[in-house]
Short mmCIF file of C-alpha atoms and ligand atoms in Angstrom, two decimals:
data_model
loop_
_atom_site.label_atom_id
_atom_site.label_comp_id
_atom_site.label_asym_id
_atom_site.label_seq_id
_atom_site.Cartn_x
_atom_site.Cartn_y
_atom_site.Cartn_z
CA UNK A 1 -5.95 3.71 -37.27
CA UNK A 2 -6.59 0.47 -35.51
CA UNK A 3 -7.48 0.29 -31.81
CA UNK A 4 -6.44 -2.85 -29.93
CA UNK A 5 -6.80 -3.85 -26.30
CA UNK A 6 -4.46 -6.81 -25.91
CA UNK A 7 -0.70 -7.22 -25.81
CA UNK A 8 -0.90 -10.09 -28.31
CA UNK A 9 -2.70 -7.97 -30.92
CA UNK A 10 -0.25 -5.11 -30.55
CA UNK A 11 2.76 -7.43 -30.85
CA UNK A 12 1.29 -9.16 -33.89
CA UNK A 13 0.70 -5.84 -35.72
CA UNK A 14 4.16 -4.49 -34.91
CA UNK A 15 5.96 -7.75 -35.74
CA UNK A 16 4.16 -7.88 -39.10
CA UNK A 17 5.10 -4.25 -39.83
CA UNK A 18 8.75 -4.89 -38.97
CA UNK A 19 8.75 -8.04 -41.11
CA UNK A 20 7.75 -5.76 -44.01
CA UNK A 21 10.72 -3.52 -43.23
CA UNK A 22 8.86 -0.82 -41.28
CA UNK A 23 10.42 1.03 -38.37
CA UNK A 24 8.29 1.54 -35.28
CA UNK A 25 7.75 4.60 -33.07
CA UNK A 26 6.20 4.18 -29.61
CA UNK A 27 4.42 6.97 -27.69
CA UNK A 28 3.39 5.90 -24.17
CA UNK A 29 0.73 8.10 -22.54
CA UNK A 30 -1.91 8.06 -19.84
CA UNK A 31 -4.46 9.64 -22.19
CA UNK A 32 -6.56 12.80 -21.93
CA UNK A 33 -4.37 13.88 -24.79
CA UNK A 34 -3.26 17.43 -25.52
CA UNK A 35 -0.84 19.03 -27.99
CA UNK A 36 2.14 17.94 -25.90
CA UNK A 37 1.20 14.33 -26.53
CA UNK A 38 0.38 15.08 -30.16
CA UNK A 39 3.87 16.56 -30.65
CA UNK A 40 5.36 13.20 -29.64
CA UNK A 41 3.16 11.37 -32.15
CA UNK A 42 4.09 13.83 -34.90
CA UNK A 43 7.80 13.37 -34.12
CA UNK A 44 7.38 9.58 -34.18
CA UNK A 45 5.57 9.76 -37.53
CA UNK A 46 8.25 12.01 -39.01
CA UNK A 47 11.08 9.64 -37.96
CA UNK A 48 9.54 6.24 -38.66
CA UNK A 49 6.96 4.22 -40.56
CA UNK A 50 4.55 2.91 -37.98
CA UNK A 51 3.43 4.75 -34.85
CA UNK A 52 1.89 3.03 -31.85
CA UNK A 53 0.44 5.19 -29.07
CA UNK A 54 -0.53 3.57 -25.80
CA UNK A 55 -3.10 4.89 -23.36
CA UNK A 56 -2.83 3.32 -19.94
CA UNK A 57 -3.42 4.98 -16.57
CA UNK A 58 -0.83 2.94 -14.74
CA UNK A 59 -1.93 2.16 -11.17
CA UNK A 60 1.65 1.28 -10.15
CA UNK A 61 2.83 4.87 -10.45
CA UNK A 62 0.09 6.35 -8.24
CA UNK A 63 0.50 6.23 -4.48
CA UNK A 64 -2.34 5.82 -2.01
CA UNK A 65 -4.34 9.07 -1.90
CA UNK A 66 -3.21 10.29 -5.33
CA UNK A 67 -5.64 10.87 -8.22
CA UNK A 68 -5.74 7.39 -9.84
CA UNK A 69 -9.54 7.13 -9.72
CA UNK A 70 -10.08 10.77 -10.71
CA UNK A 71 -7.45 10.91 -13.43
CA UNK A 72 -9.19 12.61 -16.40
CA UNK A 73 -10.21 10.26 -19.21
CA UNK A 74 -11.86 10.72 -22.62
CA UNK A 75 -11.11 7.78 -24.87
CA UNK A 76 -13.28 8.89 -27.81
CA UNK A 77 -11.62 12.28 -28.01
CA UNK A 78 -8.19 10.70 -27.52
CA UNK A 79 -8.78 8.28 -30.39
CA UNK A 80 -9.76 11.17 -32.68
CA UNK A 81 -6.62 13.08 -31.71
CA UNK A 82 -4.41 10.05 -32.32
CA UNK A 83 -5.96 9.43 -35.72
CA UNK A 84 -5.54 13.10 -36.68
CA UNK A 85 -1.89 12.92 -35.57
CA UNK A 86 -1.24 10.01 -37.94
CA UNK A 87 -1.07 7.23 -35.36
CA UNK A 88 -1.41 3.76 -36.94
CA UNK A 89 -2.08 1.66 -33.87
CA UNK A 90 -3.62 2.64 -30.54
CA UNK A 91 -3.16 0.18 -27.68
CA UNK A 92 -5.59 0.69 -24.80
CA UNK A 93 -5.05 -2.25 -22.47
CA UNK A 94 -7.31 -2.80 -19.47
CA UNK A 95 -5.54 -3.05 -16.12
CA UNK A 96 -6.12 -6.86 -16.07
CA UNK A 97 -4.28 -7.16 -19.37
CA UNK A 98 -1.20 -5.34 -18.09
CA UNK A 99 -1.31 -6.77 -14.56
CA UNK A 100 -3.17 -10.10 -14.60
CA UNK A 101 -1.62 -10.93 -11.23
CA UNK A 102 -0.04 -8.85 -8.47
CA UNK A 103 3.27 -7.53 -9.75
CA UNK A 104 6.21 -9.30 -8.10
CA UNK A 105 8.86 -7.88 -10.41
CA UNK A 106 9.69 -4.22 -10.25
CA UNK A 107 12.22 -2.10 -12.11
CA UNK A 108 13.97 0.52 -10.01
CA UNK A 109 16.52 3.02 -11.23
CA UNK A 110 18.88 4.13 -8.48
CA UNK A 111 20.05 7.68 -7.81
CA UNK A 112 18.46 9.48 -10.79
CA UNK A 113 15.05 8.45 -9.46
CA UNK A 114 15.73 9.20 -5.80
CA UNK A 115 15.63 13.00 -5.60
CA UNK A 116 13.09 15.63 -6.67
CA UNK A 117 9.95 13.85 -7.87
CA UNK A 118 11.29 10.68 -6.29
CA UNK A 119 11.60 12.39 -2.90
CA UNK A 120 8.04 13.72 -3.07
CA UNK A 121 6.57 10.54 -4.57
CA UNK A 122 8.78 7.66 -3.33
CA UNK A 123 7.06 4.84 -5.26
CA UNK A 124 6.39 6.82 -8.44
CA UNK A 125 9.43 6.09 -10.60
CA UNK A 126 9.45 2.36 -9.85
CA UNK A 127 5.89 2.34 -11.17
CA UNK A 128 6.90 4.32 -14.24
CA UNK A 129 10.03 2.25 -14.95
CA UNK A 130 8.11 -1.01 -14.54
CA UNK A 131 5.30 -0.07 -16.92
CA UNK A 132 7.70 1.43 -19.45
CA UNK A 133 9.79 -1.77 -19.34
CA UNK A 134 6.61 -3.72 -20.07
CA UNK A 135 5.68 -1.38 -22.92
CA UNK A 136 9.19 -1.68 -24.38
CA UNK A 137 8.88 -5.47 -24.26
CA UNK A 138 5.47 -5.28 -25.89
CA UNK A 139 6.60 -2.87 -28.62
CA UNK A 140 9.92 -4.56 -29.41
CA UNK A 141 12.67 -2.77 -31.36
CA UNK A 142 11.59 0.84 -31.78
CA UNK A 143 12.18 4.47 -31.03
CA UNK A 144 10.21 5.63 -27.99
CA UNK A 145 9.17 9.26 -27.57
CA UNK A 146 8.98 11.01 -24.21
CA UNK A 147 8.42 14.66 -23.33
CA UNK A 148 11.06 16.88 -21.76
CA UNK A 149 8.17 18.23 -19.67
CA UNK A 150 8.85 15.29 -17.33
CA UNK A 151 12.62 15.78 -17.41
CA UNK A 152 13.45 13.42 -14.58
CA UNK A 153 11.22 10.71 -16.05
CA UNK A 154 13.01 11.11 -19.39
CA UNK A 155 16.38 10.58 -17.67
CA UNK A 156 15.07 7.59 -15.69
CA UNK A 157 13.68 5.91 -18.80
CA UNK A 158 16.80 6.66 -20.86
CA UNK A 159 19.02 5.15 -18.16
CA UNK A 160 16.79 2.11 -17.78
CA UNK A 161 16.79 1.43 -21.54
CA UNK A 162 20.57 1.62 -21.56
CA UNK A 163 21.19 -0.39 -18.36
CA UNK A 164 18.83 -3.20 -19.40
CA UNK A 165 19.82 -3.24 -23.12
CA UNK A 166 16.32 -2.68 -24.44
CA UNK A 167 16.34 -2.51 -28.25
CA UNK A 168 14.80 0.91 -27.90
CA UNK A 169 16.15 4.37 -28.65
CA UNK A 170 14.63 6.87 -26.24
CA UNK A 171 13.94 10.24 -27.90
CA UNK A 172 13.20 13.37 -25.84
CA UNK A 173 10.86 15.99 -27.32
CA UNK A 174 10.52 19.70 -26.38
CA UNK A 175 7.94 20.97 -23.91
CA UNK A 176 4.70 22.20 -25.50
CA UNK A 177 3.22 25.20 -23.66
CA UNK A 178 0.05 27.23 -23.53
CA UNK A 179 0.48 30.73 -25.01
CA UNK A 180 1.06 32.19 -21.52
CA UNK A 181 3.85 29.70 -20.81
CA UNK A 182 2.11 27.05 -18.70
CA UNK A 183 3.41 23.62 -19.73
CA UNK A 184 0.53 21.57 -21.11
CA UNK A 185 -0.57 18.76 -18.81
CA UNK A 186 -3.64 16.55 -18.57
CA UNK A 187 -3.89 17.67 -14.94
CA UNK A 188 -4.27 21.37 -15.89
CA UNK A 189 -8.05 20.72 -16.11
CA UNK A 190 -8.09 20.65 -12.32
CA UNK A 191 -7.11 24.36 -12.15
CA UNK A 192 -9.82 26.97 -11.56
CA UNK A 193 -9.51 30.41 -13.17
CA UNK A 194 -7.43 32.01 -10.39
CA UNK A 195 -5.19 28.97 -10.02
CA UNK A 196 -4.72 28.89 -13.78
CA UNK A 197 -3.29 32.44 -13.63
CA UNK A 198 -1.21 31.67 -10.55
CA UNK A 199 0.26 28.64 -12.36
CA UNK A 200 2.17 31.00 -14.64
CA UNK A 201 4.67 31.46 -11.82
CA UNK A 202 6.37 28.18 -12.79
CA UNK A 203 7.29 29.19 -16.33
CA UNK A 204 7.88 32.82 -15.33
CA UNK A 205 10.31 31.81 -12.59
CA UNK A 206 12.20 29.62 -15.06
CA UNK A 207 12.39 32.45 -17.58
CA UNK A 208 13.63 34.79 -14.85
CA UNK A 209 16.28 32.24 -13.88
CA UNK A 210 17.54 31.82 -17.44
CA UNK A 211 17.70 35.59 -17.93
CA UNK A 212 19.76 35.94 -14.74
CA UNK A 213 22.10 33.20 -15.97
CA UNK A 214 22.38 34.86 -19.38
CA UNK A 215 23.29 38.07 -17.54
CA UNK A 216 26.18 36.23 -15.86
CA UNK A 217 24.75 34.64 -12.71
CA UNK A 218 26.57 31.35 -12.00
CA UNK A 219 25.45 30.55 -8.46
CA UNK A 220 22.75 27.86 -8.16
CA UNK A 221 21.80 29.18 -4.71
CA UNK A 222 21.23 32.68 -6.09
CA UNK A 223 19.08 31.33 -8.92
CA UNK A 224 17.07 29.19 -6.50
CA UNK A 225 16.55 32.23 -4.27
CA UNK A 226 15.34 34.33 -7.18
CA UNK A 227 12.79 31.69 -8.12
CA UNK A 228 11.71 31.01 -4.53
CA UNK A 229 10.97 34.72 -4.03
CA UNK A 230 8.60 34.65 -6.98
CA UNK A 231 6.71 31.77 -5.37
CA UNK A 232 6.66 33.62 -2.03
CA UNK A 233 4.74 36.37 -3.85
CA UNK A 234 2.18 33.91 -5.28
CA UNK A 235 -0.01 32.58 -2.44
CA UNK A 236 -1.95 30.13 -4.64
CA UNK A 237 1.21 28.27 -5.65
CA UNK A 238 2.86 26.10 -3.02
CA UNK A 239 6.47 25.49 -4.07
CA UNK A 240 7.70 21.92 -3.61
CA UNK A 241 11.22 22.27 -5.00
CA UNK A 242 13.51 24.23 -7.24
CA UNK A 243 16.61 22.37 -8.40
CA UNK A 244 19.60 23.53 -10.41
CA UNK A 245 21.01 20.20 -11.50
CA UNK A 246 23.21 18.26 -13.86
CA UNK A 247 20.86 17.56 -16.77
CA UNK A 248 21.65 13.84 -17.00
CA UNK A 249 22.30 12.75 -13.41
CA UNK A 250 19.93 15.19 -11.67
CA UNK A 251 22.55 15.91 -8.99
CA UNK A 252 22.77 19.52 -7.77
CA UNK A 253 25.53 21.54 -9.40
CA UNK A 254 28.01 23.74 -7.52
CA UNK A 255 28.30 26.13 -10.42
CA UNK A 256 26.15 26.72 -13.47
CA UNK A 257 28.27 25.40 -16.33
CA UNK A 258 27.15 23.52 -19.44
CA UNK A 259 24.44 20.89 -19.45
CA UNK A 260 22.52 22.21 -16.48
CA UNK A 261 18.76 21.91 -16.07
CA UNK A 262 16.52 23.90 -13.77
CA UNK A 263 13.61 21.94 -12.33
CA UNK A 264 10.56 23.26 -10.53
CA UNK A 265 7.51 21.60 -8.97
CA UNK A 266 4.60 23.23 -7.16
CA UNK A 267 1.15 22.44 -5.94
CA UNK A 268 -1.48 24.79 -7.33
CA UNK A 269 -4.85 23.78 -5.98
CA UNK A 270 -5.29 20.05 -6.65
CA UNK A 271 -2.51 19.33 -9.16
CA UNK A 272 1.23 19.19 -8.67
CA UNK A 273 2.66 21.03 -11.64
CA UNK A 274 6.12 20.37 -13.06
CA UNK A 275 8.27 22.44 -15.36
CA UNK A 276 11.93 22.76 -16.33
CA UNK A 277 14.31 24.43 -18.72
CA UNK A 278 17.83 24.34 -20.01
CA UNK A 279 19.75 26.77 -17.79
CA UNK A 280 21.08 28.78 -20.74
CA UNK A 281 18.33 28.49 -23.33
CA UNK A 282 14.79 29.69 -22.57
CA UNK A 283 13.48 27.84 -25.66
CA UNK A 284 9.70 28.00 -25.66
CA UNK A 285 9.40 30.06 -22.46
CA UNK A 286 7.54 33.27 -23.32
CA UNK A 287 9.07 36.70 -22.67
CA UNK A 288 8.32 38.29 -19.31
CA UNK A 289 5.98 41.24 -19.69
P1 AMP B 1 1.37 11.48 -19.58
O1 AMP B 1 0.15 11.14 -20.36
O2 AMP B 1 1.20 12.68 -18.71
O3 AMP B 1 1.97 10.30 -18.87
O4 AMP B 1 2.46 11.92 -20.64
C1 AMP B 1 2.81 11.08 -21.70
C2 AMP B 1 4.02 11.64 -22.40
O5 AMP B 1 3.72 12.94 -22.89
C3 AMP B 1 5.22 11.79 -21.47
O6 AMP B 1 6.41 11.43 -22.19
C4 AMP B 1 5.21 13.25 -21.15
O7 AMP B 1 6.48 13.78 -20.82
C5 AMP B 1 4.72 13.83 -22.46
N1 AMP B 1 4.18 15.17 -22.25
C6 AMP B 1 3.20 15.52 -21.37
N2 AMP B 1 3.00 16.85 -21.41
C7 AMP B 1 3.85 17.35 -22.33
C8 AMP B 1 4.13 18.66 -22.83
N3 AMP B 1 3.48 19.73 -22.39
N4 AMP B 1 5.07 18.80 -23.78
C9 AMP B 1 5.76 17.71 -24.24
N5 AMP B 1 5.55 16.45 -23.82
C10 AMP B 1 4.61 16.27 -22.88
#
């Protein structure tokens, strides 16, 4: 695996690979890698010839007062994990390389980005869409792998790639969880032992919701109530939102039909934790005990 720090080096390697007939897979990350990230790299390696992972803690997607400075970092360990996952090229650009001057051009995705995470973090998705647009332009024609863990982000990026005709196929990959159900996240390191246990309420509430739907519940309000009650009983978890939404547009549904996603976000100690599931399929969510 080669590690590069400049856009020019990354472009040169990928252009040369494509000139030899290789297909490229891109895995954008902010580092402090866990098995969720590794699953994206493995998927990229299974589908294509050359895999580029990027590690960049993107200042544009952090608001004032968020954890930009404290975001966990461990480049040596990340590089080992990338190499073990079969990554060919690791791009770790410094901030000055990505943003040599104040950014005057921003990508915003209307509607899909407005609610849920967008309501809680109003500048977040413009920061994400802008850096992902840059990474797509750096990578060139490729498949790009994103986790379903950040469901809204996946829809925002998919819509952006389509609206702006990027030569990029966005591929969503399943959520990787800890054995007790907690979705893996770099920010889980912030949880102390009690908070770590309390954090199970996210995945447990989703599992409870899917089981109610499988038993015939079709009312979004009833499902939201069921989940909210579980948070009411967990004082260490501060619920931000529960949403029963159209999976692609993120608009609330009147009735739980096909293609519905259930989103949840909560503050547990320092981190905001996100999780979601298909409304009918609890894939990956452990049984309730
Ligand atoms: P991040 O480093 O948090 O920006 O995440 C980089 C990519 O990894 C994003 O596409 C995330 O959705 C994805 N990702 C993060 N956690 C998980 C997880 N537990 N399972 C699957 N994908 C994940």
